[in-house]
mmCIF file of C-alpha atoms and ligand atoms in Angstrom:
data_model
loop_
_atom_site.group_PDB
_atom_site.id
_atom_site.type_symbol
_atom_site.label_atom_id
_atom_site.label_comp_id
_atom_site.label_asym_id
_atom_site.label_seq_id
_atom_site.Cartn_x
_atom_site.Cartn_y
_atom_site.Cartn_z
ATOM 1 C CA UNK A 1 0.000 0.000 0.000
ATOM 2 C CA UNK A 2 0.928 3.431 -0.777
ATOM 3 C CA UNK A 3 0.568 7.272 0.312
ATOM 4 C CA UNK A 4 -1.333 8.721 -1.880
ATOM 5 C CA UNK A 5 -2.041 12.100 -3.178
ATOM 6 C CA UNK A 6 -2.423 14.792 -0.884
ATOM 7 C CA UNK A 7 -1.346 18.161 -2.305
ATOM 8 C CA UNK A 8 0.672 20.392 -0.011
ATOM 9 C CA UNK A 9 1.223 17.915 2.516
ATOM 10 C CA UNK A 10 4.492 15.745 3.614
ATOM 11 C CA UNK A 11 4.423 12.854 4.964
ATOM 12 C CA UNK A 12 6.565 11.395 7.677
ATOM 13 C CA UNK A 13 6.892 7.857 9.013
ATOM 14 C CA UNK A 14 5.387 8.378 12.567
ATOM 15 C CA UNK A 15 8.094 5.875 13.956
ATOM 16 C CA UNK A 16 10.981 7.618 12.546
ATOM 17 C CA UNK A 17 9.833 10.878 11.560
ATOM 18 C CA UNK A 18 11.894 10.056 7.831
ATOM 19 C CA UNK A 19 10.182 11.761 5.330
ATOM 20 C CA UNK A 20 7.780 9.919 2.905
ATOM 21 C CA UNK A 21 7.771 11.451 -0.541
ATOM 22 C CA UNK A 22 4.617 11.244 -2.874
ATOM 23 C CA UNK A 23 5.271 8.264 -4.435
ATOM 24 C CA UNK A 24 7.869 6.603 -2.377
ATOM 25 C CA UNK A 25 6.942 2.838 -0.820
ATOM 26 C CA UNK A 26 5.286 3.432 2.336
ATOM 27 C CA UNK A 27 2.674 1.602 4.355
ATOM 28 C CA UNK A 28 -0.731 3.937 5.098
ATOM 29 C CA UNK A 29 -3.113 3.557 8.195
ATOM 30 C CA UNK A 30 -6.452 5.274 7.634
ATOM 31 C CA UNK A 31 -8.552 5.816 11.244
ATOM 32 C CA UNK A 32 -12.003 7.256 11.350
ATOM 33 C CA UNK A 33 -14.331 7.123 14.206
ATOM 34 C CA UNK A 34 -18.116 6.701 14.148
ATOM 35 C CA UNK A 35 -21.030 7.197 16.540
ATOM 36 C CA UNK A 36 -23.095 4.295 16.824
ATOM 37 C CA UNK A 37 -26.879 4.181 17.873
ATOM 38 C CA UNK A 38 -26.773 7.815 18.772
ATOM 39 C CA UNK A 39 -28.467 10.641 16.483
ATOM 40 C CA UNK A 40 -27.683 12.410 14.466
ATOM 41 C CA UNK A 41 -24.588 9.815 13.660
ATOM 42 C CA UNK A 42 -21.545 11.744 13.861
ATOM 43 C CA UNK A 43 -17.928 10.695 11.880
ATOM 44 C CA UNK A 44 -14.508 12.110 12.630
ATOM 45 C CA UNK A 45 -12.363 13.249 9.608
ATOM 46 C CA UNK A 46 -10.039 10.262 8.533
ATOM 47 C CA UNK A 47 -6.520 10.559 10.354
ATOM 48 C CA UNK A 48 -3.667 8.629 7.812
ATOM 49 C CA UNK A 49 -0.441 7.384 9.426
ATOM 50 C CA UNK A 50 2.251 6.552 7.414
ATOM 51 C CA UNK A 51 5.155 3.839 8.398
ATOM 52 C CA UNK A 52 8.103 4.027 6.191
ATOM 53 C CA UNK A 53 8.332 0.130 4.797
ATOM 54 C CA UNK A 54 11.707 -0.083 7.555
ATOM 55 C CA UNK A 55 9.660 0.659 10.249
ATOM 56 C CA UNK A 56 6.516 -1.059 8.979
ATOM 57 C CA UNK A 57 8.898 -4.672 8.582
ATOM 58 C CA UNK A 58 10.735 -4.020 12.195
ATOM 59 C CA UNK A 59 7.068 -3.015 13.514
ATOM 60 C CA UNK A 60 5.765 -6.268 12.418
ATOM 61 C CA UNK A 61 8.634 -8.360 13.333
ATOM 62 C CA UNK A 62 8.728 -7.073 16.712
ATOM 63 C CA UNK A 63 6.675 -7.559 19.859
ATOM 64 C CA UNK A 64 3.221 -6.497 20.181
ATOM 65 C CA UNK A 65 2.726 -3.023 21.483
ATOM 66 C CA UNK A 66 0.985 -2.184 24.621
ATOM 67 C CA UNK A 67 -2.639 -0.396 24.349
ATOM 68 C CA UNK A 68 -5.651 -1.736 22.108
ATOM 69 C CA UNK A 69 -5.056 0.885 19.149
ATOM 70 C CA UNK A 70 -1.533 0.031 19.241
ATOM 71 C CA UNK A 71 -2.144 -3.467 18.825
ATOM 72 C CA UNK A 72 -5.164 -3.472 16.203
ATOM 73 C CA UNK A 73 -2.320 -1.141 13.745
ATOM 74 C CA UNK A 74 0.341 -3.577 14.767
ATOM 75 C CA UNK A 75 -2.239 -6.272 13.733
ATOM 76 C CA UNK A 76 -2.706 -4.797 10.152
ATOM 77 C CA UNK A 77 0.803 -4.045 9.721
ATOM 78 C CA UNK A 78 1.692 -7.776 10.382
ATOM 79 C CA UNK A 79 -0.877 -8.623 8.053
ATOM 80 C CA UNK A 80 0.603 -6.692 5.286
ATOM 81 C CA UNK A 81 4.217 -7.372 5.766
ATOM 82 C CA UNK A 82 3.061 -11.560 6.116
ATOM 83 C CA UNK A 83 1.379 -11.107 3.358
ATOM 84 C CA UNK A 84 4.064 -10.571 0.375
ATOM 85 C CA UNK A 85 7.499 -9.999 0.698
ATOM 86 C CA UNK A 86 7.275 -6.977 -1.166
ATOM 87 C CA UNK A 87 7.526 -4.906 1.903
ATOM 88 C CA UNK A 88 10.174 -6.574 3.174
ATOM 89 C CA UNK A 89 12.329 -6.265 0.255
ATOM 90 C CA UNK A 90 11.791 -2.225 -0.096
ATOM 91 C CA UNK A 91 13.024 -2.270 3.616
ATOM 92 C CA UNK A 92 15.782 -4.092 2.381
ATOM 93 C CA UNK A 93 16.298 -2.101 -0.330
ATOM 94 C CA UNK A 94 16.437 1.638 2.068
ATOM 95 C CA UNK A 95 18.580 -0.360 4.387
ATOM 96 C CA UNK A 96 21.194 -0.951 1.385
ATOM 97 C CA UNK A 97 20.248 2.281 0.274
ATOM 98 C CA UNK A 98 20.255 1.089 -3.643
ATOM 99 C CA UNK A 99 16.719 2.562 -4.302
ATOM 100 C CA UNK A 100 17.151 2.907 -7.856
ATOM 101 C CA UNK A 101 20.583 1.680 -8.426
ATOM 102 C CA UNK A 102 21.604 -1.835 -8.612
ATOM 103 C CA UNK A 103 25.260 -2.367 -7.300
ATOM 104 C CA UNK A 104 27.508 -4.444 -9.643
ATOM 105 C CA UNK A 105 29.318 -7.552 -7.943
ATOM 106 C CA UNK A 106 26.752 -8.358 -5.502
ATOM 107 C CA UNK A 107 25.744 -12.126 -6.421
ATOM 108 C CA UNK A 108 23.506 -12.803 -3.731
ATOM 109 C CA UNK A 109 20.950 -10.149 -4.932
ATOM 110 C CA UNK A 110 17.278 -11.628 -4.981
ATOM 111 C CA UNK A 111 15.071 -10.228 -7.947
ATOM 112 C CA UNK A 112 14.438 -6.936 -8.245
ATOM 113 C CA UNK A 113 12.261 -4.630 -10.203
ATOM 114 C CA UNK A 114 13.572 -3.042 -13.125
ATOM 115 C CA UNK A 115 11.975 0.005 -12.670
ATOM 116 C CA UNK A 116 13.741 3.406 -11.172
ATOM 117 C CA UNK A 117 13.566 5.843 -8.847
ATOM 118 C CA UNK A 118 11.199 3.625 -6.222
ATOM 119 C CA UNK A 119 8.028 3.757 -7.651
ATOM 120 C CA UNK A 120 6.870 0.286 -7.621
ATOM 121 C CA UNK A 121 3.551 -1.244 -8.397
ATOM 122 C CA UNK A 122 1.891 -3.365 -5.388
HETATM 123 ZN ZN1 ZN B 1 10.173 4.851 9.681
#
């Protein structure tokens, strides 16, 4: 999953405060709240959290956090990252810090997409 389009707005992991350019892999968590049998129904605005994929991975990997919000995000984020190892590998690939450039010699590289720059269909 990732950011998408919101004009005049950066984004920042909320672990690790890195920045989160449009376009760049990222995993989004979209909150809203809702009344429920009370009227008039009332909704918050949508809050959106975004994990760099880094954080998202070592999020998932790790222990489960304390407090029922905390958990039920932790919950999707495992889901996600368990899911396909395409979030693990663009964690892989910020840790290497070859977004968009494939260092010569190294034999033990897994596939990788041929595409540039990060962007990087899911
Ligand atoms: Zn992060």
């Amino acid at each position: 999953m990732v950011c998408e389009k919101v004009p005049l707005e950066n984004l920042y992991c909320l672990r690790c405060s890195r920045e989160l350019e449009l376009g760049h892999k990222s995993v989004a968590v979209y909150m809203f709240a809702q009344t429920v049998g009370i009227r008039p129904r009332q909704k918050s605005a949508a809050q959106r959290i975004c994990f760099c994929p880094q954080c998202s991975v070592s999020l998932a990997m790790g222990p489960a956090p304390e407090g029922a919000l905390n958990i039920a995000a932790w919950q999707m984020i495992r889901d996600l990252v368990s899911s396909d190892p395409a979030l693990n590998q663009a964690a892989w690939e910020t840790l290497r810090g070859i977004v968009g450039v494939l260092s010569a010699g190294e034999t033990e590289s897994g596939p990788r997409p041929a595409c540039a720059g990060g962007y990087f269909e899911f």
